[in-house]
Amino acid sequence: MGLTSQSLEYTVVVLAVVCVAATVWLWPRLSKRGVGPVLGRLGAIVVTQVSIVCALALAVNANFEFYGNWDELLGNNEEAPASVSQGGGQYASVGNLKSGLIQPAGPQGLDRVTGLPKGPADKVGKVESVRIIGRRTRAINPGFVYLPPQYFQQQFRRQRFPVMVVISGYPGGIMNLAQHLQVPQNAGRLIAQNKMQPTVIVMVRPTIAPPRDTECVDVPGGPQAETFFTKDLPDAMKSAYRVGHDPSAWGAFGYSSGGTCSLQLAMRHPNAYTSAVSLSGDYAIKDDLTTGSLFGPGPTGAQREREHDLLWRLKHLPAPQISALVASSRKGEADYGETMKFIHAAKSPMRVDSIILPQGSHQFTTWRREVVPALEWQSQQLTFPQDTENLPPKPGTKPGSKPGTSTGPSKAPAAPDGRQRVEAERPRG
């Protein structure tokens, strides 16, 4: 049974209930004096407490995705394997596994999510459960990949697609993106309504070294989260899926810590991501109990920390050529003041739009109101790739002929009509 599977969770809960019931039933017999009854009472207490703690730990892990499988929990994934063979199963169909950078995985909780595409992939799309291997960082991160219906359609068979990297908050996991924010479900509806262009969406968590909060930072002598998100993840996706190679086709999107990461990644690496969406994200990264020391000691560490302060960057460094969407609430969210400072500090060639609610809070109730217009907004920023993927020649094709020229488009289709504009507050002046 998988670490995040419902069957394991239910089994352990039942065992915990049985242990509690057995302890209550046997306690009168164990109340006598003597070594045997005393040891019996101690054993009953220990077994009952351990079973309850295990049940609670599994429930918390299933919700927050600290560990996606037994290997992560036991620390058996120190190095990534060089290659894998394609596996079977409902959640294990990955486009190209020659590089071994994307591995098929079990459901990772995806079997508990409602509203996912059901039916032919070329009609409704598909969500795949994967493990993403960092070639440079050696990190192994769980992920979900949403593929739109067009990805499987004949007329798009050579076409590459734009990509959104959607990042959850901390300590939340990828389950929250599919279950609570319903990112793939919302994207499917928007694409069907021509309010969003066909886009590949990869859903990941912000940490690459759980339970530590790595905040998408390259830690000196520690996890290289920034390198993972700006180099390893794009390389892995390009090796397994037909996705755009130019940064204009790539955007980062997140809530809470994931929103913080999105802004950091785009502003610090516009050659990797040219747009960012931040729902209730922060504008500076600070050390705390969950992060440990992210920047290192001394003047060098202090300078590294300043460079991760986005308001400091806008004041002291040239603005990157990116688009950003930030979301907050006038009442109920602590980051409203910093959000307005960020909006007004933005300068050309950077563009910042916003979603400002009258009232909200730092929770999914608020983010669910923002996720649909945010997906529409980012889709408008991404360039549908003009490059196409060459196909192997069909049997009987004459040498020297160009594969794939008889069918399929030679250029990207026009952007769909009917998109809704984000109702955003823009800085005046």
CSV table of C-alpha atoms in Angstrom, one decimal:
chain,number,residue,atom,x,y,z
A,1,MET,CA,0.0,0.0,0.0
A,2,GLY,CA,1.3,3.5,-0.9
A,3,LEU,CA,2.2,5.9,1.8
A,4,THR,CA,-0.6,8.3,0.7
A,5,SER,CA,-3.1,5.7,-0.3
A,6,GLN,CA,-6.6,5.7,1.2
A,7,SER,CA,-6.4,2.0,2.0
A,8,LEU,CA,-3.4,2.4,4.2
A,9,GLU,CA,-5.0,5.4,6.0
A,10,TYR,CA,-8.2,3.6,6.6
A,11,THR,CA,-6.4,0.4,7.8
A,12,VAL,CA,-4.3,2.3,10.3
A,13,VAL,CA,-7.4,4.2,11.6
A,14,VAL,CA,-9.3,0.9,12.1
A,15,LEU,CA,-6.3,-0.6,13.9
A,16,ALA,CA,-6.2,2.5,16.2
A,17,VAL,CA,-9.9,2.1,17.0
A,18,VAL,CA,-9.4,-1.6,17.7
A,19,CYS,CA,-6.4,-0.9,20.0
A,20,VAL,CA,-8.4,1.7,22.0
A,21,ALA,CA,-11.4,-0.7,22.2
A,22,ALA,CA,-9.2,-3.6,23.3
A,23,THR,CA,-7.5,-1.4,25.9
A,24,VAL,CA,-10.9,-0.4,27.4
A,25,TRP,CA,-12.1,-4.0,27.3
A,26,LEU,CA,-8.9,-5.5,28.9
A,27,TRP,CA,-8.2,-2.8,31.4
A,28,PRO,CA,-10.1,-4.4,34.3
A,29,ARG,CA,-8.1,-7.6,33.9
A,30,LEU,CA,-4.9,-5.5,33.8
A,31,SER,CA,-5.7,-3.6,37.0
A,32,LYS,CA,-4.4,-6.2,39.3
A,33,ARG,CA,-1.0,-6.0,41.1
A,34,GLY,CA,2.1,-7.7,40.0
A,35,VAL,CA,4.7,-7.5,37.3
A,36,GLY,CA,2.5,-9.0,34.6
A,37,PRO,CA,-0.5,-6.7,34.9
A,38,VAL,CA,1.8,-3.6,35.2
A,39,LEU,CA,3.7,-4.6,32.0
A,40,GLY,CA,0.3,-5.3,30.4
A,41,ARG,CA,-0.9,-1.8,31.2
A,42,LEU,CA,2.3,-0.2,29.9
A,43,GLY,CA,2.1,-2.3,26.7
A,44,ALA,CA,-1.6,-1.4,26.1
A,45,ILE,CA,-0.8,2.3,26.6
A,46,VAL,CA,2.2,2.2,24.3
A,47,VAL,CA,0.4,0.3,21.5
A,48,THR,CA,-2.7,2.5,21.7
A,49,GLN,CA,-0.7,5.8,21.6
A,50,VAL,CA,1.5,4.6,18.7
A,51,SER,CA,-1.5,3.5,16.7
A,52,ILE,CA,-3.2,6.9,17.3
A,53,VAL,CA,-0.1,8.9,16.4
A,54,CYS,CA,0.4,6.8,13.2
A,55,ALA,CA,-3.2,7.4,12.1
A,56,LEU,CA,-2.8,11.1,12.7
A,57,ALA,CA,0.5,11.3,11.0
A,58,LEU,CA,-0.8,9.5,7.9
A,59,ALA,CA,-3.8,11.9,7.8
A,60,VAL,CA,-1.6,14.9,8.1
A,61,ASN,CA,0.9,13.6,5.4
A,62,ALA,CA,-2.0,12.8,3.0
A,63,ASN,CA,-3.2,16.3,3.3
A,64,PHE,CA,0.1,18.2,3.2
A,65,GLU,CA,2.2,15.8,1.2
A,66,PHE,CA,5.4,16.0,3.3
A,67,TYR,CA,6.3,12.6,1.8
A,68,GLY,CA,4.9,11.2,-1.4
A,69,ASN,CA,6.1,7.6,-0.9
A,70,TRP,CA,7.9,5.2,1.4
A,71,ASP,CA,11.3,5.8,-0.2
A,72,GLU,CA,11.1,9.6,0.6
A,73,LEU,CA,10.1,8.8,4.2
A,74,LEU,CA,13.0,6.3,4.6
A,75,GLY,CA,15.5,8.4,2.7
A,76,ASN,CA,16.2,5.9,0.0
A,77,ASN,CA,16.2,8.5,-2.9
A,78,GLU,CA,19.6,10.1,-2.4
A,79,GLU,CA,20.5,9.7,-6.1
A,80,ALA,CA,18.3,9.7,-9.2
A,81,PRO,CA,18.5,6.7,-11.5
A,82,ALA,CA,19.9,7.2,-14.9
A,83,SER,CA,17.0,5.7,-16.8
A,84,VAL,CA,13.7,4.0,-16.3
A,85,SER,CA,11.3,1.9,-18.3
A,86,GLN,CA,7.8,3.0,-18.9
A,87,GLY,CA,5.3,1.5,-16.4
A,88,GLY,CA,1.6,0.8,-16.8
A,89,GLY,CA,-1.4,1.7,-14.9
A,90,GLN,CA,-4.0,4.5,-14.8
A,91,TYR,CA,-1.6,7.2,-13.7
A,92,ALA,CA,1.6,6.1,-15.3
A,93,SER,CA,1.4,7.1,-19.0
A,94,VAL,CA,4.2,9.5,-19.7
A,95,GLY,CA,5.1,10.7,-23.1
A,96,ASN,CA,8.9,10.0,-23.4
A,97,LEU,CA,11.0,8.3,-20.8
A,98,LYS,CA,14.2,8.0,-22.6
A,99,SER,CA,15.9,10.6,-20.4
A,100,GLY,CA,14.5,9.2,-17.2
A,101,LEU,CA,13.9,12.7,-15.9
A,102,ILE,CA,10.1,12.1,-15.7
A,103,GLN,CA,9.0,8.9,-14.1
A,104,PRO,CA,5.5,7.5,-13.9
A,105,ALA,CA,4.2,7.3,-10.3
A,106,GLY,CA,1.3,5.8,-8.4
A,107,PRO,CA,-1.8,8.0,-7.8
A,108,GLN,CA,-0.1,10.1,-5.0
A,109,GLY,CA,-3.5,11.0,-3.8
A,110,LEU,CA,-4.9,11.7,-7.3
A,111,ASP,CA,-7.4,8.9,-6.8
A,112,ARG,CA,-9.1,10.9,-4.1
A,113,VAL,CA,-9.7,14.0,-6.3
A,114,THR,CA,-13.1,14.5,-7.9
A,115,GLY,CA,-13.8,16.2,-11.2
A,116,LEU,CA,-10.7,15.0,-13.1
A,117,PRO,CA,-11.0,14.3,-16.8
A,118,LYS,CA,-12.7,11.0,-17.6
A,119,GLY,CA,-13.0,9.7,-21.1
A,120,PRO,CA,-10.9,9.8,-24.2
A,121,ALA,CA,-7.9,12.0,-23.7
A,122,ASP,CA,-8.4,13.7,-27.1
A,123,LYS,CA,-11.8,14.9,-25.9
A,124,VAL,CA,-11.3,15.8,-22.2
A,125,GLY,CA,-7.5,15.8,-21.6
A,126,LYS,CA,-5.6,13.9,-19.0
A,127,VAL,CA,-3.8,14.3,-15.6
A,128,GLU,CA,-0.7,12.2,-15.1
A,129,SER,CA,1.0,11.4,-11.8
A,130,VAL,CA,4.8,11.6,-12.0
A,131,ARG,CA,8.0,12.0,-10.2
A,132,ILE,CA,10.4,14.7,-11.5
A,133,ILE,CA,14.1,14.0,-11.4
A,134,GLY,CA,16.6,16.8,-11.0
A,135,ARG,CA,19.6,16.1,-13.2
A,136,ARG,CA,21.7,18.8,-11.5
A,137,THR,CA,20.2,18.9,-8.0
A,138,ARG,CA,19.5,15.1,-7.8
A,139,ALA,CA,16.2,16.1,-6.2
A,140,ILE,CA,13.1,13.9,-6.7
A,141,ASN,CA,9.8,15.8,-6.5
A,142,PRO,CA,6.3,14.5,-6.9
A,143,GLY,CA,4.1,16.2,-9.5
A,144,PHE,CA,0.9,16.1,-11.5
A,145,VAL,CA,0.9,17.0,-15.2
A,146,TYR,CA,-2.3,18.2,-16.9
A,147,LEU,CA,-2.4,17.6,-20.7
A,148,PRO,CA,-5.1,19.4,-22.6
A,149,PRO,CA,-7.3,17.5,-25.2
A,150,GLN,CA,-5.4,19.2,-28.0
A,151,TYR,CA,-2.2,17.5,-26.9
A,152,PHE,CA,-3.7,14.2,-28.1
A,153,GLN,CA,-5.4,15.4,-31.2
A,154,GLN,CA,-4.1,14.6,-34.7
A,155,GLN,CA,-3.9,18.2,-35.9
A,156,PHE,CA,-1.7,19.1,-33.0
A,157,ARG,CA,0.5,16.0,-33.2
A,158,ARG,CA,3.7,18.0,-34.0
A,159,GLN,CA,2.8,21.1,-32.0
A,160,ARG,CA,4.5,22.1,-28.8
A,161,PHE,CA,2.5,23.7,-26.0
A,162,PRO,CA,3.0,26.5,-23.5
A,163,VAL,CA,3.6,25.6,-19.8
A,164,MET,CA,2.4,26.7,-16.5
A,165,VAL,CA,4.4,25.6,-13.4
A,166,VAL,CA,1.8,25.7,-10.6
A,167,ILE,CA,3.3,25.6,-7.1
A,168,SER,CA,1.5,24.8,-3.9
A,169,GLY,CA,1.9,26.5,-0.6
A,170,TYR,CA,4.0,25.2,2.3
A,171,PRO,CA,3.4,22.8,4.0
A,172,GLY,CA,0.7,21.9,1.5
A,173,GLY,CA,1.4,19.5,-1.3
A,174,ILE,CA,0.3,18.9,-4.9
A,175,MET,CA,-3.0,17.4,-3.7
A,176,ASN,CA,-4.1,20.9,-2.7
A,177,LEU,CA,-3.7,22.1,-6.2
A,178,ALA,CA,-5.9,19.4,-7.6
A,179,GLN,CA,-8.4,19.0,-4.8
A,180,HIS,CA,-8.9,22.4,-3.3
A,181,LEU,CA,-7.9,24.9,-6.0
A,182,GLN,CA,-9.0,22.4,-8.8
A,183,VAL,CA,-6.4,23.7,-11.2
A,184,PRO,CA,-6.7,21.0,-13.8
A,185,GLN,CA,-10.5,21.0,-13.6
A,186,ASN,CA,-10.7,24.8,-14.0
A,187,ALA,CA,-8.1,24.8,-16.8
A,188,GLY,CA,-10.1,22.1,-18.7
A,189,ARG,CA,-13.3,24.2,-18.5
A,190,LEU,CA,-11.6,27.4,-19.5
A,191,ILE,CA,-9.9,25.7,-22.5
A,192,ALA,CA,-13.3,24.2,-23.6
A,193,GLN,CA,-14.8,27.7,-23.4
A,194,ASN,CA,-12.0,29.2,-25.4
A,195,LYS,CA,-11.0,31.4,-22.4
A,196,MET,CA,-7.6,29.9,-22.1
A,197,GLN,CA,-5.3,28.5,-24.8
A,198,PRO,CA,-4.3,24.8,-24.7
A,199,THR,CA,-1.6,24.6,-22.0
A,200,VAL,CA,0.4,21.9,-20.3
A,201,ILE,CA,0.3,22.4,-16.5
A,202,VAL,CA,2.8,20.8,-14.1
A,203,MET,CA,1.8,21.0,-10.5
A,204,VAL,CA,4.5,20.7,-7.8
A,205,ARG,CA,5.2,21.6,-4.2
A,206,PRO,CA,7.7,24.5,-3.3
A,207,THR,CA,10.1,22.3,-1.3
A,208,ILE,CA,12.5,19.8,-2.7
A,209,ALA,CA,13.7,18.6,0.7
A,210,PRO,CA,10.7,17.9,2.9
A,211,PRO,CA,9.9,18.6,5.6
A,212,ARG,CA,12.3,21.6,5.3
A,213,ASP,CA,10.8,24.7,3.6
A,214,THR,CA,13.4,25.5,0.9
A,215,GLU,CA,11.4,28.6,-0.4
A,216,CYS,CA,12.8,28.0,-4.0
A,217,VAL,CA,16.3,29.1,-2.8
A,218,ASP,CA,19.7,27.6,-3.5
A,219,VAL,CA,20.9,27.0,0.0
A,220,PRO,CA,24.7,27.2,0.4
A,221,GLY,CA,25.8,23.7,1.1
A,222,GLY,CA,22.2,22.5,1.1
A,223,PRO,CA,19.2,21.9,-1.2
A,224,GLN,CA,19.4,23.7,-4.6
A,225,ALA,CA,15.7,24.5,-5.0
A,226,GLU,CA,16.2,27.5,-7.3
A,227,THR,CA,18.3,25.5,-9.7
A,228,PHE,CA,15.6,22.7,-9.6
A,229,PHE,CA,12.8,25.1,-10.6
A,230,THR,CA,14.7,27.1,-13.2
A,231,LYS,CA,16.8,24.4,-14.9
A,232,ASP,CA,16.0,20.8,-13.8
A,233,LEU,CA,12.2,21.0,-14.0
A,234,PRO,CA,12.1,22.7,-17.4
A,235,ASP,CA,14.7,20.3,-18.8
A,236,ALA,CA,12.7,17.3,-17.4
A,237,MET,CA,9.4,18.6,-18.9
A,238,LYS,CA,11.1,19.2,-22.3
A,239,SER,CA,12.5,15.7,-22.3
A,240,ALA,CA,9.2,14.0,-21.8
A,241,TYR,CA,6.5,16.3,-23.3
A,242,ARG,CA,5.9,18.4,-26.3
A,243,VAL,CA,6.3,21.8,-24.6
A,244,GLY,CA,7.8,25.1,-25.7
A,245,HIS,CA,11.5,25.7,-25.5
A,246,ASP,CA,11.4,29.5,-25.4
A,247,PRO,CA,10.9,31.3,-22.1
A,248,SER,CA,8.0,33.2,-23.6
A,249,ALA,CA,6.0,29.9,-23.4
A,250,TRP,CA,6.7,29.4,-19.7
A,251,GLY,CA,5.0,30.9,-16.6
A,252,ALA,CA,5.1,30.3,-12.9
A,253,PHE,CA,1.9,30.3,-10.8
A,254,GLY,CA,1.4,29.8,-7.0
A,255,TYR,CA,-0.4,30.6,-3.8
A,256,SER,CA,1.1,31.5,-0.5
A,257,SER,CA,4.7,30.2,-0.5
A,258,GLY,CA,4.1,29.0,-4.0
A,259,GLY,CA,3.2,32.6,-5.0
A,260,THR,CA,6.4,33.8,-3.3
A,261,CYS,CA,8.4,31.3,-5.4
A,262,SER,CA,6.6,32.3,-8.6
A,263,LEU,CA,7.6,35.9,-8.3
A,264,GLN,CA,11.1,35.1,-7.2
A,265,LEU,CA,11.6,32.7,-10.1
A,266,ALA,CA,10.4,35.1,-12.8
A,267,MET,CA,12.1,38.2,-11.4
A,268,ARG,CA,15.4,36.5,-10.8
A,269,HIS,CA,15.3,34.2,-13.9
A,270,PRO,CA,13.4,35.9,-16.8
A,271,ASN,CA,15.3,33.6,-19.1
A,272,ALA,CA,13.3,30.7,-17.6
A,273,TYR,CA,9.8,32.3,-16.8
A,274,THR,CA,8.4,35.4,-18.4
A,275,SER,CA,5.3,35.7,-16.3
A,276,ALA,CA,4.3,35.0,-12.7
A,277,VAL,CA,1.1,34.7,-10.7
A,278,SER,CA,1.2,35.2,-6.9
A,279,LEU,CA,-1.9,34.6,-4.8
A,280,SER,CA,-1.1,35.9,-1.3
A,281,GLY,CA,2.6,35.5,-1.7
A,282,ASP,CA,5.4,37.4,0.1
A,283,TYR,CA,7.8,39.8,-1.4
A,284,ALA,CA,10.9,38.8,0.7
A,285,ILE,CA,12.2,35.6,2.0
A,286,LYS,CA,13.3,35.3,5.6
A,287,ASP,CA,14.7,32.5,7.7
A,288,ASP,CA,12.4,30.9,10.2
A,289,LEU,CA,12.0,27.6,12.1
A,290,THR,CA,10.8,25.8,9.0
A,291,THR,CA,13.5,27.1,6.6
A,292,GLY,CA,16.6,27.0,8.7
A,293,SER,CA,19.4,29.1,7.4
A,294,LEU,CA,18.7,29.7,3.7
A,295,PHE,CA,21.4,32.3,2.8
A,296,GLY,CA,24.4,31.4,5.0
A,297,PRO,CA,26.3,33.6,7.5
A,298,GLY,CA,28.2,36.9,7.2
A,299,PRO,CA,28.1,39.7,4.7
A,300,THR,CA,27.7,37.2,1.8
A,301,GLY,CA,24.6,35.7,3.4
A,302,ALA,CA,23.2,39.1,4.1
A,303,GLN,CA,23.6,40.2,0.4
A,304,ARG,CA,22.0,36.9,-0.8
A,305,GLU,CA,19.0,37.7,1.5
A,306,ARG,CA,18.7,41.2,0.1
A,307,GLU,CA,18.7,39.9,-3.4
A,308,HIS,CA,15.7,37.8,-2.5
A,309,ASP,CA,13.8,40.9,-1.3
A,310,LEU,CA,11.8,41.9,-4.4
A,311,LEU,CA,11.2,45.5,-3.3
A,312,TRP,CA,14.9,45.9,-2.8
A,313,ARG,CA,15.5,44.5,-6.3
A,314,LEU,CA,13.1,46.9,-7.9
A,315,LYS,CA,14.8,49.8,-6.2
A,316,HIS,CA,18.4,48.8,-6.8
A,317,LEU,CA,18.4,46.6,-9.9
A,318,PRO,CA,17.0,46.9,-13.5
A,319,ALA,CA,13.5,45.6,-13.7
A,320,PRO,CA,13.2,42.3,-15.6
A,321,GLN,CA,11.0,42.1,-18.8
A,322,ILE,CA,8.2,40.0,-17.3
A,323,SER,CA,4.5,40.3,-16.5
A,324,ALA,CA,3.2,39.6,-13.0
A,325,LEU,CA,-0.2,39.3,-11.4
A,326,VAL,CA,-0.4,39.7,-7.6
A,327,ALA,CA,-3.6,39.1,-5.5
A,328,SER,CA,-4.5,40.2,-2.1
A,329,SER,CA,-7.4,41.6,0.0
A,330,ARG,CA,-7.9,45.0,1.6
A,331,LYS,CA,-9.2,43.4,4.7
A,332,GLY,CA,-8.1,40.1,6.1
A,333,GLU,CA,-4.7,39.6,4.5
A,334,ALA,CA,-1.5,40.7,6.1
A,335,ASP,CA,0.3,41.2,2.8
A,336,TYR,CA,-2.0,43.9,1.5
A,337,GLY,CA,0.4,46.8,2.3
A,338,GLU,CA,3.4,45.0,0.8
A,339,THR,CA,1.3,44.1,-2.2
A,340,MET,CA,0.5,47.8,-2.9
A,341,LYS,CA,4.2,48.7,-2.4
A,342,PHE,CA,5.2,46.1,-4.9
A,343,ILE,CA,2.6,47.3,-7.5
A,344,HIS,CA,3.7,50.9,-7.2
A,345,ALA,CA,7.4,50.0,-7.2
A,346,ALA,CA,7.2,48.2,-10.5
A,347,LYS,CA,8.8,49.9,-13.5
A,348,SER,CA,9.3,49.4,-17.2
A,349,PRO,CA,9.8,47.0,-18.8
A,350,MET,CA,8.1,45.0,-16.1
A,351,ARG,CA,4.3,45.0,-16.0
A,352,VAL,CA,2.2,44.3,-12.8
A,353,ASP,CA,-1.5,43.7,-12.7
A,354,SER,CA,-3.5,42.8,-9.6
A,355,ILE,CA,-6.6,41.2,-8.2
A,356,ILE,CA,-7.6,43.1,-5.0
A,357,LEU,CA,-10.6,41.7,-3.2
A,358,PRO,CA,-12.5,43.9,-0.7
A,359,GLN,CA,-12.2,41.2,1.9
A,360,GLY,CA,-10.5,37.9,2.1
A,361,SER,CA,-8.1,35.7,4.1
A,362,HIS,CA,-5.1,33.4,3.7
A,363,GLN,CA,-7.0,30.3,2.8
A,364,PHE,CA,-8.5,28.4,0.0
A,365,THR,CA,-11.9,30.1,0.2
A,366,THR,CA,-10.1,33.3,-1.0
A,367,TRP,CA,-7.8,31.6,-3.5
A,368,ARG,CA,-10.7,29.7,-5.2
A,369,ARG,CA,-12.2,33.1,-6.1
A,370,GLU,CA,-8.9,34.2,-7.7
A,371,VAL,CA,-7.7,31.1,-9.4
A,372,VAL,CA,-10.0,31.2,-12.5
A,373,PRO,CA,-9.2,34.8,-13.5
A,374,ALA,CA,-5.5,34.2,-12.7
A,375,LEU,CA,-5.4,31.2,-15.1
A,376,GLU,CA,-7.0,33.3,-17.8
A,377,TRP,CA,-4.6,36.1,-17.2
A,378,GLN,CA,-1.5,34.0,-17.4
A,379,SER,CA,-2.8,32.2,-20.5
A,380,GLN,CA,-2.8,35.6,-22.2
A,381,GLN,CA,0.8,36.2,-21.3
A,382,LEU,CA,2.2,32.9,-22.6
A,383,THR,CA,3.2,32.7,-26.3
A,384,PHE,CA,1.9,29.6,-28.1
A,385,PRO,CA,5.2,28.1,-29.4
A,386,GLN,CA,5.9,28.4,-33.0
A,387,ASP,CA,8.5,25.6,-33.0
A,388,THR,CA,7.2,22.1,-33.9
A,389,GLU,CA,8.5,18.7,-33.1
A,390,ASN,CA,9.8,16.6,-35.9
A,391,LEU,CA,8.2,13.2,-36.2
A,392,PRO,CA,10.0,10.0,-37.3
A,393,PRO,CA,9.3,9.2,-40.9
A,394,LYS,CA,6.4,6.8,-41.6
A,395,PRO,CA,7.1,3.4,-43.1
A,396,GLY,CA,7.5,3.8,-46.8
A,397,THR,CA,8.5,7.5,-46.7
A,398,LYS,CA,11.2,8.4,-49.2
A,399,PRO,CA,14.6,9.3,-47.8
A,400,GLY,CA,15.0,13.1,-47.6
A,401,SER,CA,11.3,13.8,-47.4
A,402,LYS,CA,10.1,15.9,-44.4
A,403,PRO,CA,8.2,14.0,-41.9
A,404,GLY,CA,4.8,15.3,-40.8
A,405,THR,CA,4.3,17.7,-43.7
A,406,SER,CA,1.2,16.0,-45.1
A,407,THR,CA,-0.9,16.5,-41.9
A,408,GLY,CA,-0.8,18.7,-38.8
A,409,PRO,CA,-0.3,22.5,-38.7
A,410,SER,CA,3.0,24.0,-39.6
A,411,LYS,CA,2.5,26.9,-37.2
A,412,ALA,CA,0.6,27.5,-34.0
A,413,PRO,CA,-3.1,28.1,-34.2
A,414,ALA,CA,-4.5,31.5,-33.5
A,415,ALA,CA,-5.2,32.4,-30.0
A,416,PRO,CA,-8.8,31.5,-29.0
A,417,ASP,CA,-11.4,34.3,-28.9
A,418,GLY,CA,-13.7,35.1,-26.1
A,419,ARG,CA,-11.1,35.5,-23.3
A,420,GLN,CA,-12.1,37.4,-20.3
A,421,ARG,CA,-10.0,40.2,-19.0
A,422,VAL,CA,-8.8,40.1,-15.4
A,423,GLU,CA,-10.6,42.7,-13.3
A,424,ALA,CA,-7.3,44.2,-11.9
A,425,GLU,CA,-6.4,47.3,-10.1
A,426,ARG,CA,-3.4,48.9,-11.8
A,427,PRO,CA,-1.1,51.5,-10.2
A,428,ARG,CA,-1.8,55.0,-11.2
A,429,GLY,CA,0.7,57.5,-12.3
